[in-house]
C-alpha cells in the first residue's frame, strides 16, 4: 500500500487546519496540494516507469475519501487531477506523466462549456488546423483549479472526424487562454472552479490525446469511471466526517436542567442512526463498484453509473441531517458542519449531474444508448 501514515500526517497537519480558511476566503488549498504532490500522492496512479506509484483506482478513491473528510475543496482538486491523469495514461502522454511522477504537475478537466452546459458529451468549442498548429477556441464554463493547474485535459469538436469529441492537452500559460472571473461558490469554495476561455490558443497535433474523434470513447473508458467513483468517494468522506462530528457534538453537549447529553435524546439518536446507515450504504456501494471494476465483473459499468447518483443524494441528506441533529450550533461556523452542508450540494450539479446519471442508469437498464447526440 502507499504510505498511509504520511498521508494522514499531511491531512492532519496541513489539509485539516487550513480547511476553514480555504472555505472562508475561497482560497485555493495550495499548501495541501503541494504537500500531497511532494509526498507522491498526486502521482499515485502514474505508472511506476514514469516515477509514479502504479496504484489503481481503489487507492485513488481511498485518498480522495480521506482528504475529503478534512477538506472538500482539496479532495475535489485531487479527484479532478486523478481523472485527468487517467486520460494522460490511457493516451500515452508520457512527458506529462513524468512531470506528475516528479510531483511537479497538477492537471484538471476542462469539459463543461457555456454552450452545452452540463451536457459534457457535446462540446461546441472548436479545433482547426492552421499551418503546423491546431487552434482552439472555447468558452469553458467550469474548470477546477483553473488558475492553479499546470494543464487541462480539454474537449473540443473534432478536427475532421464525424464524431462528437476530440481531447487535447492544453498547458496553462498558453497564449489566448482567458480567465473571466473568480470562483465564489456556495460550497467547495477553495476549488478555483472558474470559467476559462480560449481565443486562438495554439497547440500542436501531438497535443491531441488519442485519435481525432475518439474523445468520447476515451471519456467513457477513462474519465467517467474515474470521476464517478472518485466523486462518490469524496461524498463518502464527507458523510463519514460529518457523522463523526455529529456524534462528538451529541455526546459532548449537555442539557444541564435535565443532567443529560444531547445523545440521550431519542430524536437525536434516530437522526444519527439514519446518517450512519446512509453513509455505510454508500461506502459499501462504492467499495463494491471498485471490486467490480478491478475484477472486470459484468455489472461494473452499471455500478459505476450508480455510485455518484447514490452518493450525491446521500451526502446531501446526511449533511442536512447533521444540521438538524446539531441544531443552532451547526448553523454557526465553528463546528464546521455548515461548511460540509454547503460542500455536499456540489456533487449533484457536477456533470454527469444526478439527473443525467439517473437517466444513464435507466438507459443502461433498458438497452438504450447512454446519451443522445
Ligand atoms: C464545484 C464544481 C466544480 C466543477 N468543476 C468542473 C471541472 O473541473 N471541469 C468541468 O468540465 N466541469 C466542472 N464543473 C461543471 C459541472 O460538471 C457541470 O457542467 C455544471 O455544474 C453544470 O451546471 P449548469 O448550470 O451548466 O447545468 P445545466 O446544464 O444548465 O443544467 C441545469 C439543471 O438541469 C438538469 N438538466 C440539464 N439537462 C437535462 C436533461 N437533458 N435531462 C434532465 N436534467 C437535465 C441538470 O441536471 C441540472 O440540474 C464543476 C461544477 C461545480 C459545481
Short mmCIF file of C-alpha atoms and ligand atoms in Angstrom, two decimals:
data_model
loop_
_atom_site.label_atom_id
_atom_site.label_comp_id
_atom_site.label_asym_id
_atom_site.label_seq_id
_atom_site.Cartn_x
_atom_site.Cartn_y
_atom_site.Cartn_z
CA UNK A 1 0.00 0.00 0.00
CA UNK A 2 1.02 3.65 -0.30
CA UNK A 3 2.33 5.50 2.75
CA UNK A 4 -0.88 5.85 4.78
CA UNK A 5 0.95 7.39 7.71
CA UNK A 6 2.41 10.16 5.59
CA UNK A 7 -0.98 10.84 4.04
CA UNK A 8 -2.61 11.06 7.47
CA UNK A 9 0.16 13.40 8.65
CA UNK A 10 -0.40 15.73 5.67
CA UNK A 11 -4.15 15.65 6.25
CA UNK A 12 -3.95 16.32 9.98
CA UNK A 13 -1.10 18.85 9.88
CA UNK A 14 -1.85 20.75 6.66
CA UNK A 15 -5.17 19.96 4.96
CA UNK A 16 -7.49 19.91 8.00
CA UNK A 17 -6.10 23.01 9.77
CA UNK A 18 -6.40 25.03 6.54
CA UNK A 19 -9.91 23.85 5.59
CA UNK A 20 -11.80 26.62 7.40
CA UNK A 21 -9.64 29.39 5.93
CA UNK A 22 -9.86 27.85 2.43
CA UNK A 23 -13.65 27.90 2.72
CA UNK A 24 -13.89 31.34 4.33
CA UNK A 25 -11.56 33.09 1.89
CA UNK A 26 -12.41 30.97 -1.16
CA UNK A 27 -8.66 30.34 -1.34
CA UNK A 28 -7.04 27.55 -3.32
CA UNK A 29 -5.62 24.93 -0.90
CA UNK A 30 -2.07 25.39 -2.20
CA UNK A 31 -0.26 24.16 0.93
CA UNK A 32 -2.20 20.89 0.99
CA UNK A 33 -1.84 20.28 -2.75
CA UNK A 34 1.91 20.99 -2.61
CA UNK A 35 2.33 18.64 0.35
CA UNK A 36 0.38 15.88 -1.44
CA UNK A 37 2.48 16.40 -4.59
CA UNK A 38 5.77 16.32 -2.65
CA UNK A 39 4.71 13.10 -0.91
CA UNK A 40 3.98 11.39 -4.24
CA UNK A 41 0.23 11.23 -3.57
CA UNK A 42 -0.67 13.11 -6.76
CA UNK A 43 1.47 10.58 -8.66
CA UNK A 44 -0.26 7.62 -7.04
CA UNK A 45 -1.91 6.39 -10.25
CA UNK A 46 1.01 7.18 -12.58
CA UNK A 47 2.77 4.00 -13.77
CA UNK A 48 5.98 3.26 -11.85
CA UNK A 49 8.09 3.56 -15.03
CA UNK A 50 7.26 7.28 -15.03
CA UNK A 51 8.04 7.75 -11.36
CA UNK A 52 4.54 7.18 -10.02
CA UNK A 53 3.07 4.78 -7.51
CA UNK A 54 1.48 2.47 -10.06
CA UNK A 55 -1.68 2.15 -7.98
CA UNK A 56 -5.19 1.66 -9.33
CA UNK A 57 -8.48 3.34 -8.74
CA UNK A 58 -9.13 1.81 -5.31
CA UNK A 59 -6.07 3.56 -3.86
CA UNK A 60 -7.04 6.85 -5.53
CA UNK A 61 -10.58 6.54 -4.15
CA UNK A 62 -9.22 5.90 -0.67
CA UNK A 63 -7.03 9.01 -0.84
CA UNK A 64 -9.92 11.18 -2.05
CA UNK A 65 -12.18 9.81 0.70
CA UNK A 66 -9.66 10.57 3.43
CA UNK A 67 -8.81 14.04 2.11
CA UNK A 68 -12.50 14.83 1.71
CA UNK A 69 -13.14 14.03 5.35
CA UNK A 70 -10.93 17.03 6.14
CA UNK A 71 -11.45 19.41 3.20
CA UNK A 72 -13.90 19.03 0.33
CA UNK A 73 -12.12 21.60 -1.85
CA UNK A 74 -8.76 19.84 -1.64
CA UNK A 75 -10.41 16.49 -2.32
CA UNK A 76 -12.15 17.74 -5.45
CA UNK A 77 -8.92 19.23 -6.84
CA UNK A 78 -7.26 15.84 -6.26
CA UNK A 79 -10.21 13.96 -7.83
CA UNK A 80 -10.06 16.12 -10.97
CA UNK A 81 -6.29 15.63 -11.14
CA UNK A 82 -6.61 11.82 -10.89
CA UNK A 83 -9.39 11.80 -13.53
CA UNK A 84 -7.34 13.90 -15.97
CA UNK A 85 -4.27 11.75 -15.22
CA UNK A 86 -6.30 8.69 -16.27
CA UNK A 87 -6.66 10.23 -19.74
CA UNK A 88 -2.94 11.04 -19.94
CA UNK A 89 -2.12 7.44 -19.01
CA UNK A 90 -4.68 5.99 -21.43
CA UNK A 91 -3.34 8.09 -24.31
CA UNK A 92 0.37 7.69 -23.56
CA UNK A 93 1.19 11.28 -22.72
CA UNK A 94 4.38 10.13 -21.01
CA UNK A 95 6.14 13.50 -20.78
CA UNK A 96 3.35 14.86 -18.57
CA UNK A 97 3.13 11.61 -16.61
CA UNK A 98 6.84 12.04 -15.78
CA UNK A 99 6.17 15.60 -14.54
CA UNK A 100 3.35 14.29 -12.35
CA UNK A 101 5.66 11.47 -11.21
CA UNK A 102 8.16 14.10 -10.03
CA UNK A 103 5.40 15.92 -8.13
CA UNK A 104 5.70 18.92 -10.44
CA UNK A 105 2.43 18.90 -12.32
CA UNK A 106 -1.22 19.38 -11.37
CA UNK A 107 -3.77 18.68 -14.10
CA UNK A 108 -7.54 19.11 -14.39
CA UNK A 109 -10.54 18.58 -16.65
CA UNK A 110 -11.91 21.27 -18.97
CA UNK A 111 -15.08 19.68 -20.33
CA UNK A 112 -18.13 21.76 -19.35
CA UNK A 113 -18.90 24.60 -21.71
CA UNK A 114 -21.10 27.68 -21.68
CA UNK A 115 -22.81 26.38 -24.83
CA UNK A 116 -23.60 22.79 -23.90
CA UNK A 117 -23.51 23.30 -20.12
CA UNK A 118 -23.79 20.01 -18.17
CA UNK A 119 -24.01 18.01 -21.44
CA UNK A 120 -20.26 17.38 -21.37
CA UNK A 121 -20.60 14.83 -24.18
CA UNK A 122 -21.48 17.54 -26.69
CA UNK A 123 -18.74 20.20 -26.81
CA UNK A 124 -19.46 23.16 -29.05
CA UNK A 125 -15.92 24.54 -28.84
CA UNK A 126 -13.75 24.12 -31.89
CA UNK A 127 -10.35 22.95 -33.10
CA UNK A 128 -8.97 23.79 -36.55
CA UNK A 129 -5.70 23.21 -38.34
CA UNK A 130 -3.66 26.33 -39.07
CA UNK A 131 -0.33 25.57 -40.71
CA UNK A 132 1.67 23.33 -38.38
CA UNK A 133 -0.57 24.15 -35.42
CA UNK A 134 -4.06 23.43 -34.18
CA UNK A 135 -6.08 26.42 -33.00
CA UNK A 136 -8.58 26.02 -30.15
CA UNK A 137 -11.48 28.36 -29.45
CA UNK A 138 -13.75 27.73 -26.48
CA UNK A 139 -15.90 29.04 -23.67
CA UNK A 140 -15.32 26.56 -20.85
CA UNK A 141 -17.79 27.25 -18.05
CA UNK A 142 -16.14 25.48 -15.13
CA UNK A 143 -12.56 24.28 -14.72
CA UNK A 144 -11.46 23.19 -11.26
CA UNK A 145 -8.02 24.57 -10.32
CA UNK A 146 -8.37 26.86 -13.34
CA UNK A 147 -5.68 29.34 -12.27
CA UNK A 148 -3.56 26.81 -10.40
CA UNK A 149 -3.25 23.71 -12.61
CA UNK A 150 -0.33 23.17 -14.98
CA UNK A 151 -2.52 21.67 -17.70
CA UNK A 152 -6.06 20.84 -18.68
CA UNK A 153 -7.45 17.79 -20.43
CA UNK A 154 -9.61 19.71 -22.87
CA UNK A 155 -12.56 18.69 -25.05
CA UNK A 156 -13.49 20.18 -28.43
CA UNK A 157 -15.36 19.28 -31.57
CA UNK A 158 -13.14 17.05 -33.73
CA UNK A 159 -10.87 18.45 -36.43
CA UNK A 160 -12.38 16.30 -39.17
CA UNK A 161 -13.81 13.10 -37.75
CA UNK A 162 -17.54 12.63 -37.91
CA UNK A 163 -17.78 12.17 -34.14
CA UNK A 164 -18.61 14.33 -31.15
CA UNK A 165 -15.38 15.00 -29.36
CA UNK A 166 -11.61 15.21 -29.52
CA UNK A 167 -9.37 15.64 -26.46
CA UNK A 168 -6.30 17.85 -26.12
CA UNK A 169 -3.61 18.63 -23.63
CA UNK A 170 -3.62 22.38 -23.05
CA UNK A 171 -0.83 23.78 -20.91
CA UNK A 172 -1.81 26.69 -18.70
CA UNK A 173 0.12 29.79 -19.64
CA UNK A 174 -0.68 29.17 -23.34
CA UNK A 175 -1.30 32.43 -25.14
CA UNK A 176 -5.00 33.06 -25.75
CA UNK A 177 -6.30 31.48 -22.52
CA UNK A 178 -8.53 33.85 -20.57
CA UNK A 179 -9.98 33.75 -17.05
CA UNK A 180 -13.10 35.90 -16.95
CA UNK A 181 -13.89 35.78 -13.25
CA UNK A 182 -13.10 34.22 -9.92
CA UNK A 183 -14.92 31.35 -8.21
CA UNK A 184 -17.27 32.47 -5.45
CA UNK A 185 -19.38 29.35 -4.90
CA UNK A 186 -21.79 28.10 -2.28
CA UNK A 187 -19.52 25.18 -1.42
CA UNK A 188 -16.15 23.70 -2.36
CA UNK A 189 -15.10 27.32 -2.21
CA UNK A 190 -11.39 26.61 -2.49
CA UNK A 191 -11.76 24.78 -5.78
CA UNK A 192 -10.90 27.65 -8.09
CA UNK A 193 -13.62 26.29 -10.43
CA UNK A 194 -13.66 29.18 -12.89
CA UNK A 195 -14.64 29.80 -16.47
CA UNK A 196 -11.73 29.55 -18.92
CA UNK A 197 -11.85 30.91 -22.45
CA UNK A 198 -9.65 30.04 -25.41
CA UNK A 199 -9.26 32.63 -28.13
CA UNK A 200 -6.99 31.21 -30.80
CA UNK A 201 -4.98 29.04 -28.39
CA UNK A 202 -2.30 27.21 -30.37
CA UNK A 203 -1.43 23.60 -29.62
CA UNK A 204 0.35 21.08 -31.83
CA UNK A 205 -1.15 17.94 -33.40
CA UNK A 206 0.96 16.00 -30.86
CA UNK A 207 -1.17 17.55 -28.12
CA UNK A 208 -4.16 15.58 -29.34
CA UNK A 209 -4.97 12.94 -26.71
CA UNK A 210 -5.94 9.82 -28.64
CA UNK A 211 -7.27 9.99 -32.18
CA UNK A 212 -9.36 12.75 -33.73
CA UNK A 213 -12.96 11.99 -32.80
CA UNK A 214 -12.01 9.40 -30.17
CA UNK A 215 -12.65 11.78 -27.27
CA UNK A 216 -16.00 10.32 -26.26
CA UNK A 217 -14.66 6.76 -26.17
CA UNK A 218 -11.71 7.90 -24.05
CA UNK A 219 -14.03 9.90 -21.80
CA UNK A 220 -16.26 6.88 -21.29
CA UNK A 221 -13.37 4.47 -20.69
CA UNK A 222 -11.04 6.67 -18.63
CA UNK A 223 -12.71 9.83 -17.31
CA UNK A 224 -16.18 8.58 -16.48
CA UNK A 225 -15.28 5.61 -14.22
CA UNK A 226 -12.57 7.58 -12.50
CA UNK A 227 -14.59 10.76 -11.97
CA UNK A 228 -17.77 8.98 -10.87
CA UNK A 229 -16.04 6.72 -8.35
CA UNK A 230 -13.78 9.49 -7.01
CA UNK A 231 -16.63 11.96 -6.72
CA UNK A 232 -18.66 9.33 -4.85
CA UNK A 233 -15.64 8.64 -2.61
CA UNK A 234 -15.43 12.34 -1.81
CA UNK A 235 -19.08 12.21 -0.76
CA UNK A 236 -18.39 9.17 1.44
CA UNK A 237 -15.51 11.02 3.14
CA UNK A 238 -17.78 13.99 3.73
CA UNK A 239 -20.51 11.78 5.20
CA UNK A 240 -18.08 9.93 7.45
CA UNK A 241 -16.64 13.12 8.84
CA UNK A 242 -19.94 14.91 9.34
CA UNK A 243 -21.33 11.82 11.09
CA UNK A 244 -18.28 11.67 13.40
CA UNK A 245 -18.65 15.38 14.13
CA UNK A 246 -22.31 14.88 14.96
CA UNK A 247 -21.51 12.04 17.36
CA UNK A 248 -18.93 14.23 19.10
CA UNK A 249 -21.39 17.10 19.42
CA UNK A 250 -24.24 14.94 20.69
CA UNK A 251 -22.06 13.18 23.24
CA UNK A 252 -20.28 16.33 24.37
CA UNK A 253 -23.23 18.71 24.70
CA UNK A 254 -25.36 18.80 27.83
CA UNK A 255 -28.85 19.87 28.74
CA UNK A 256 -27.96 20.94 32.26
CA UNK A 257 -31.52 21.21 33.56
CA UNK A 258 -32.05 17.52 32.69
CA UNK A 259 -28.49 16.44 33.55
CA UNK A 260 -28.40 14.67 30.19
CA UNK A 261 -26.42 14.91 26.96
CA UNK A 262 -27.99 15.56 23.56
CA UNK A 263 -27.16 11.92 22.78
CA UNK A 264 -29.61 10.90 25.48
CA UNK A 265 -32.47 12.45 23.47
CA UNK A 266 -34.19 9.83 21.30
CA UNK A 267 -34.74 12.02 18.18
CA UNK A 268 -31.03 12.82 18.06
CA UNK A 269 -30.10 9.14 18.12
CA UNK A 270 -32.63 8.31 15.38
CA UNK A 271 -31.23 11.05 13.17
CA UNK A 272 -27.69 9.89 13.85
CA UNK A 273 -28.57 6.29 13.04
CA UNK A 274 -30.07 7.36 9.71
CA UNK A 275 -26.85 9.25 8.92
CA UNK A 276 -24.69 6.23 9.74
CA UNK A 277 -26.84 3.85 7.67
CA UNK A 278 -26.79 6.18 4.64
CA UNK A 279 -23.02 6.57 4.99
CA UNK A 280 -22.33 2.84 5.27
CA UNK A 281 -24.72 2.03 2.44
CA UNK A 282 -22.95 4.43 0.12
CA UNK A 283 -19.48 3.32 1.23
CA UNK A 284 -20.44 -0.29 0.56
CA UNK A 285 -21.78 0.54 -2.90
CA UNK A 286 -18.58 2.42 -3.79
CA UNK A 287 -16.41 -0.43 -2.49
CA UNK A 288 -18.43 -2.97 -4.47
CA UNK A 289 -18.14 -0.87 -7.63
CA UNK A 290 -14.36 -0.79 -7.15
CA UNK A 291 -14.20 -4.57 -6.71
CA UNK A 292 -16.42 -5.00 -9.79
CA UNK A 293 -14.20 -2.68 -11.83
CA UNK A 294 -10.94 -4.26 -10.76
CA UNK A 295 -12.18 -7.82 -11.33
CA UNK A 296 -13.93 -6.93 -14.60
CA UNK A 297 -17.29 -8.05 -13.23
CA UNK A 298 -20.21 -7.86 -15.65
CA UNK A 299 -22.16 -5.34 -13.57
CA UNK A 300 -19.22 -2.91 -13.24
CA UNK A 301 -20.43 -0.39 -15.88
CA UNK A 302 -23.87 -0.17 -14.26
CA UNK A 303 -22.47 0.18 -10.74
CA UNK A 304 -20.12 2.92 -11.91
CA UNK A 305 -23.11 4.89 -13.18
CA UNK A 306 -24.98 4.26 -9.94
CA UNK A 307 -22.34 5.28 -7.39
CA UNK A 308 -22.25 9.02 -7.91
CA UNK A 309 -26.03 9.34 -8.20
CA UNK A 310 -26.41 7.41 -4.95
CA UNK A 311 -23.65 9.31 -3.19
CA UNK A 312 -24.86 12.75 -4.38
CA UNK A 313 -28.23 12.34 -2.70
CA UNK A 314 -26.87 10.57 0.38
CA UNK A 315 -24.30 13.28 1.02
CA UNK A 316 -26.94 15.99 0.72
CA UNK A 317 -29.25 14.06 3.09
CA UNK A 318 -26.58 13.22 5.66
CA UNK A 319 -25.26 16.79 5.78
CA UNK A 320 -28.84 18.04 6.11
CA UNK A 321 -29.49 15.62 8.99
CA UNK A 322 -26.26 16.76 10.69
CA UNK A 323 -27.56 20.31 10.56
CA UNK A 324 -30.81 19.16 12.19
CA UNK A 325 -29.14 16.97 14.84
CA UNK A 326 -26.69 19.66 15.91
CA UNK A 327 -29.24 22.47 15.69
CA UNK A 328 -28.21 26.07 16.19
CA UNK A 329 -24.63 25.04 16.94
CA UNK A 330 -24.35 23.67 13.39
CA UNK A 331 -25.90 26.79 11.94
CA UNK A 332 -22.88 28.74 13.17
CA UNK A 333 -19.49 28.25 11.57
CA UNK A 334 -17.46 26.98 14.50
CA UNK A 335 -18.48 23.30 14.24
CA UNK A 336 -17.64 23.23 10.53
CA UNK A 337 -20.86 21.35 9.81
CA UNK A 338 -22.43 24.14 7.78
CA UNK A 339 -19.30 24.05 5.54
CA UNK A 340 -19.87 20.34 4.91
CA UNK A 341 -23.58 21.05 4.31
CA UNK A 342 -22.67 23.61 1.61
CA UNK A 343 -19.94 21.35 0.16
CA UNK A 344 -22.39 18.43 -0.02
CA UNK A 345 -24.56 20.36 -2.51
CA UNK A 346 -21.91 20.44 -5.22
CA UNK A 347 -21.89 16.75 -6.17
CA UNK A 348 -25.44 16.83 -7.53
CA UNK A 349 -24.66 19.55 -10.08
CA UNK A 350 -21.26 18.26 -11.16
CA UNK A 351 -21.59 16.59 -14.53
CA UNK A 352 -22.72 13.95 -15.02
CA UNK A 353 -25.34 15.54 -12.75
CA UNK A 354 -27.60 13.35 -10.64
CA UNK A 355 -30.39 13.88 -13.20
CA UNK A 356 -28.14 12.78 -16.06
CA UNK A 357 -26.89 9.73 -14.15
CA UNK A 358 -30.40 8.55 -13.29
CA UNK A 359 -31.19 8.86 -16.99
CA UNK A 360 -27.98 6.93 -17.88
CA UNK A 361 -28.86 4.14 -15.43
CA UNK A 362 -32.37 3.91 -16.89
CA UNK A 363 -30.94 3.84 -20.40
CA UNK A 364 -28.41 1.16 -19.46
CA UNK A 365 -31.17 -0.99 -17.95
CA UNK A 366 -33.37 -0.66 -21.00
CA UNK A 367 -30.67 -1.09 -23.63
CA UNK A 368 -30.78 2.48 -24.93
CA UNK A 369 -27.61 4.39 -25.85
CA UNK A 370 -26.22 6.22 -22.82
CA UNK A 371 -26.70 9.66 -24.31
CA UNK A 372 -28.29 11.26 -27.35
CA UNK A 373 -26.04 13.12 -29.75
C1 LIG B 1 -17.73 22.83 -7.71
C2 LIG B 1 -17.78 22.49 -9.16
C3 LIG B 1 -16.63 22.15 -9.83
C4 LIG B 1 -16.66 21.84 -11.19
N1 LIG B 1 -15.50 21.52 -11.83
C5 LIG B 1 -15.53 21.22 -13.16
C6 LIG B 1 -14.32 20.85 -13.85
O1 LIG B 1 -13.23 20.80 -13.27
N2 LIG B 1 -14.40 20.58 -15.17
C7 LIG B 1 -15.57 20.61 -15.85
O2 LIG B 1 -15.56 20.33 -17.04
N3 LIG B 1 -16.74 20.95 -15.23
C8 LIG B 1 -16.72 21.25 -13.90
N4 LIG B 1 -17.90 21.61 -13.25
C9 LIG B 1 -19.13 21.79 -14.06
C10 LIG B 1 -20.10 20.67 -13.87
O3 LIG B 1 -19.50 19.47 -14.28
C11 LIG B 1 -21.38 20.95 -14.66
O4 LIG B 1 -21.12 21.09 -16.01
C12 LIG B 1 -22.10 22.18 -14.19
O5 LIG B 1 -22.15 22.23 -12.79
C13 LIG B 1 -23.49 22.15 -14.76
O6 LIG B 1 -24.13 23.34 -14.38
P1 LIG B 1 -25.07 24.09 -15.41
O7 LIG B 1 -25.72 25.21 -14.70
O8 LIG B 1 -24.30 24.42 -16.64
O9 LIG B 1 -26.13 22.94 -15.73
P2 LIG B 1 -27.29 22.91 -16.79
O10 LIG B 1 -26.88 22.07 -17.95
O11 LIG B 1 -27.79 24.29 -17.06
O12 LIG B 1 -28.39 22.07 -16.01
C14 LIG B 1 -29.24 22.65 -15.01
C15 LIG B 1 -30.02 21.52 -14.35
O13 LIG B 1 -30.84 20.89 -15.33
C16 LIG B 1 -30.57 19.49 -15.37
N5 LIG B 1 -30.61 19.04 -16.76
C17 LIG B 1 -30.00 19.60 -17.84
N6 LIG B 1 -30.27 18.88 -18.95
C18 LIG B 1 -31.03 17.85 -18.56
C19 LIG B 1 -31.61 16.77 -19.25
N7 LIG B 1 -31.47 16.60 -20.56
N8 LIG B 1 -32.34 15.88 -18.54
C20 LIG B 1 -32.51 16.05 -17.21
N9 LIG B 1 -31.98 17.06 -16.50
C21 LIG B 1 -31.25 17.95 -17.17
C22 LIG B 1 -29.20 19.31 -14.79
O14 LIG B 1 -29.04 18.04 -14.19
C23 LIG B 1 -29.11 20.43 -13.77
O15 LIG B 1 -29.60 20.01 -12.52
C24 LIG B 1 -17.88 21.89 -11.89
C25 LIG B 1 -19.06 22.23 -11.20
C26 LIG B 1 -19.01 22.51 -9.86
C27 LIG B 1 -20.29 22.87 -9.15
#
